[in-house]
CSV table of C-alpha atoms in Angstrom, one decimal:
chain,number,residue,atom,x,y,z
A,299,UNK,CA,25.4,-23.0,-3.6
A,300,UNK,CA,22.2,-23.9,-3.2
A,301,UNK,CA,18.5,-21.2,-3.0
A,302,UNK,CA,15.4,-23.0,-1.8
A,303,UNK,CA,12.5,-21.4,-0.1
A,304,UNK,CA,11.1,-23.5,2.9
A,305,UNK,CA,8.6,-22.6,6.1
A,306,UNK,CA,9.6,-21.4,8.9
A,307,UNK,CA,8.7,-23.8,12.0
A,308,UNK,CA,6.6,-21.8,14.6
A,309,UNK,CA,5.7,-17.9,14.2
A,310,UNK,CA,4.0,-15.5,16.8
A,311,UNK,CA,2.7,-12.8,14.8
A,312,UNK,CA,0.0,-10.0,16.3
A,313,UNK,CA,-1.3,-6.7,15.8
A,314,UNK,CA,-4.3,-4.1,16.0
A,315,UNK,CA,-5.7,-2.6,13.1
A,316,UNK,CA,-7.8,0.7,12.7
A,317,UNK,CA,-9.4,2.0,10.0
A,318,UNK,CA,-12.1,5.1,9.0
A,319,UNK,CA,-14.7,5.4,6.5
A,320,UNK,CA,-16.6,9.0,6.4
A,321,UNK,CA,-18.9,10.5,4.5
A,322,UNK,CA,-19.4,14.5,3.7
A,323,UNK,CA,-16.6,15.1,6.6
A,324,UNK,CA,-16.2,18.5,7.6
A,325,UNK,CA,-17.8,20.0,4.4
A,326,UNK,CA,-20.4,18.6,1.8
A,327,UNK,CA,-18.8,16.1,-0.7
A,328,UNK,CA,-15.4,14.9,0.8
A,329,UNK,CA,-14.8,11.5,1.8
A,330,UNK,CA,-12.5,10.3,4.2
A,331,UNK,CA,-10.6,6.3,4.0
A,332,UNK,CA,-7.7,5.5,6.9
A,333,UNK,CA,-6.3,2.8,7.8
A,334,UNK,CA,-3.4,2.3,10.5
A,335,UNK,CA,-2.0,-1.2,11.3
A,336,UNK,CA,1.0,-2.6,13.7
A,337,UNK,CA,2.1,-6.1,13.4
A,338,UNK,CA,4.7,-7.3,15.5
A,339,UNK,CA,5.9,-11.0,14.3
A,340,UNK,CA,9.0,-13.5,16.0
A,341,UNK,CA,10.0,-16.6,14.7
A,342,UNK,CA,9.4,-18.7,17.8
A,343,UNK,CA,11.3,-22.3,16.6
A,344,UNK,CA,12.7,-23.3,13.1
A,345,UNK,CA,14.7,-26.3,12.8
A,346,UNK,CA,16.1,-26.0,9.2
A,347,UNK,CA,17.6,-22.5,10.8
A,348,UNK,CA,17.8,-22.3,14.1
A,349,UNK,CA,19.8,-18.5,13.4
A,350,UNK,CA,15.8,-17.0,12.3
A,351,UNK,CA,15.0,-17.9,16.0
A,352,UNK,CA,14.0,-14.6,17.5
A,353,UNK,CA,13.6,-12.9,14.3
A,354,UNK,CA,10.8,-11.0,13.0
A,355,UNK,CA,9.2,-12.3,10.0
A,356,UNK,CA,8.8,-10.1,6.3
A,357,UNK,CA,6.2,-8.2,7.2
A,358,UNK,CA,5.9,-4.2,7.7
A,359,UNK,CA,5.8,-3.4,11.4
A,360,UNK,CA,3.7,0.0,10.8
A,361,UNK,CA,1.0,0.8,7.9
A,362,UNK,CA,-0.7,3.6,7.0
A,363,UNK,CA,-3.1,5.2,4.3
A,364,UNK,CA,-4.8,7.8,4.0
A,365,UNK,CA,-7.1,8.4,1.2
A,366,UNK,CA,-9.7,11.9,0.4
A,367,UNK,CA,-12.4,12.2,-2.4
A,368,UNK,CA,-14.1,15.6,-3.0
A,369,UNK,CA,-17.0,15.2,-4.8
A,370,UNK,CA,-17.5,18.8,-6.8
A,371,UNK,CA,-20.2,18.4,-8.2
A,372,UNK,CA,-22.3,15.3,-10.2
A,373,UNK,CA,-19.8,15.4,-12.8
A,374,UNK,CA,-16.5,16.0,-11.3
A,375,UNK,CA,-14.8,14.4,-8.5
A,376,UNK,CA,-11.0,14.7,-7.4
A,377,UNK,CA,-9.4,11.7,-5.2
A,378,UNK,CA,-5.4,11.7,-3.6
A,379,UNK,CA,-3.9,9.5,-0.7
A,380,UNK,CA,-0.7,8.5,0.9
A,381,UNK,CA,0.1,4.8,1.5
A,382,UNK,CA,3.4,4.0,4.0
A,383,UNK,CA,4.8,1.1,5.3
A,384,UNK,CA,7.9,0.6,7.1
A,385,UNK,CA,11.0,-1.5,6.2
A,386,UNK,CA,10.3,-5.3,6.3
A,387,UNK,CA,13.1,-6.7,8.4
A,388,UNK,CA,14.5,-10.0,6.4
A,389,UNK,CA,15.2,-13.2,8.1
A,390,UNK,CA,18.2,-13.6,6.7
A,391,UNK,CA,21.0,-11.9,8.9
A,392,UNK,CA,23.2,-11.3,5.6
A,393,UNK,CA,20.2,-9.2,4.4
A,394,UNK,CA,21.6,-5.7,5.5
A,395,UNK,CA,20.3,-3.0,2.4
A,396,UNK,CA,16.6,-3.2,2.0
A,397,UNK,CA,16.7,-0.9,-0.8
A,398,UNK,CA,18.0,-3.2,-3.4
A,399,UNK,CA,16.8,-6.2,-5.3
A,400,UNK,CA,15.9,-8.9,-2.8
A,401,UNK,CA,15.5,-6.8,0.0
A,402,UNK,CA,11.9,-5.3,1.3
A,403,UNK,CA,12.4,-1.5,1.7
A,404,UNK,CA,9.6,1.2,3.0
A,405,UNK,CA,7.8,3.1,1.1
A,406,UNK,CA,5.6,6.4,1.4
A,407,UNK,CA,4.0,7.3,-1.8
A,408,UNK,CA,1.4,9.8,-2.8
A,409,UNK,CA,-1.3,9.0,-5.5
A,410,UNK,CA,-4.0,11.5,-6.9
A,411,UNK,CA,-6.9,11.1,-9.8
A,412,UNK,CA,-9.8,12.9,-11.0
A,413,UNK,CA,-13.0,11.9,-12.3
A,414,UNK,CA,-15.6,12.9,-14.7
A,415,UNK,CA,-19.0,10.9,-15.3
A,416,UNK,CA,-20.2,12.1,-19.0
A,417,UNK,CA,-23.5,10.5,-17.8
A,418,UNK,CA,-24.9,8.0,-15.8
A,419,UNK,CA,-23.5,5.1,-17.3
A,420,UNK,CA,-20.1,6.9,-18.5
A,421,UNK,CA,-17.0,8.2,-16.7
A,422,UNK,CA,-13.6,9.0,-17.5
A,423,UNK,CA,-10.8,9.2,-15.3
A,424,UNK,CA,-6.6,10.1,-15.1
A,425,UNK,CA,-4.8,9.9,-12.3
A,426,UNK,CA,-0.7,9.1,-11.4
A,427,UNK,CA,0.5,7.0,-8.7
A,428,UNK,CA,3.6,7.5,-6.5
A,429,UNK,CA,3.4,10.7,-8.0
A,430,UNK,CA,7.3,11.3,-6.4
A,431,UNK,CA,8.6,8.5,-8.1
A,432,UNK,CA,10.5,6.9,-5.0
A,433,UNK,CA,12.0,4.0,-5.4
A,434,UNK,CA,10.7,0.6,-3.3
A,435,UNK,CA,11.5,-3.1,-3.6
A,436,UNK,CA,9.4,-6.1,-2.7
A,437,UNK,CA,12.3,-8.4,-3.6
A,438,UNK,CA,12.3,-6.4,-6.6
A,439,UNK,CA,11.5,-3.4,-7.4
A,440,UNK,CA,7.7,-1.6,-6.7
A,441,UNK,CA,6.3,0.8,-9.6
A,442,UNK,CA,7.5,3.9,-9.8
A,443,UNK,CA,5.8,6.6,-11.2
A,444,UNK,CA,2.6,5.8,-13.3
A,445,UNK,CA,-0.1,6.9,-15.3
A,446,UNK,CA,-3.2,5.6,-16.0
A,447,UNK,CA,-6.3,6.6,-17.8
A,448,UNK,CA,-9.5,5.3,-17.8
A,449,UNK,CA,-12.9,5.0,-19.8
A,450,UNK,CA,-15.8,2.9,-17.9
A,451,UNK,CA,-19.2,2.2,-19.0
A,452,UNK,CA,-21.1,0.4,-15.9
A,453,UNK,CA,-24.9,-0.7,-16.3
């Protein structure tokens, strides 16, 4: 048995794309990021496999985030979001559980942080991502649950 990775012939891949920036929406200090994009892709020709013909190619159909800041004062700011994606269909037809090693499963996770800036040139921040600790896999397996901390001097 042999495993080699090789391009695919001829691809048709398109989509449309949105997004949002916003500033002090709906009350003083919160900030608004969105983003929404479809893709639809199809394997038009591909002589080393003719059985990907049709196909759509690794890539989410549907994805979304959504990401807020409140800003409560000079000192203190608070962020969260949601980032999605949809299952990424595999070429290969033997592929038929995403949600394991090797496959490309969907994901909705929820992230949060919060900030505060000691002074002008000093912040500190903790936050946790995928704060649900759901289980994804990119061919293997996404981060679950993390923490993270942060010090940052910026001149």
């Amino acid at each position: 048995i042999v495993t080699s990775y090789q391009n695919v012939g001829k691809t048709r891949v398109w989509g449309i794309e949105t997004a949002y920036v916003g500033n002090d929406i709906w009350l003083m200090g919160l900030d608004l990021q969105a983003s929404l994009t479809y893709t639809a892709s199809e394997v038009l020709a591909d002589a080393g496999h003719p059985e990907y013909v049709g196909r759509a190619l690794a890539i989410p159909q549907w994805r979304a985030a959504v990401f807020t800041t409140y800003r409560i004062n000079q000192a203190w700011s608070m962020s969260g979001g949601i980032r999605y994606a949809t299952e990424q269909p595999s070429l290969d037809p033997a592929v038929i559980n995403q949600n394991t090693y090797g496959g490309s499963s969907g994901y909705a996770v929820v992230d949060a942080r919060v900030n505060y800036r000691f002074h002008k040139y000093l912040t500190a921040a903790l936050g946790v991502d995928n704060i649900g600790n759901d289980k994804a896999y990119a061919y293997h397996p996404y981060p679950q649950r993390t923490y993270h901390a942060e010090l940052r001097v910026s001149y």
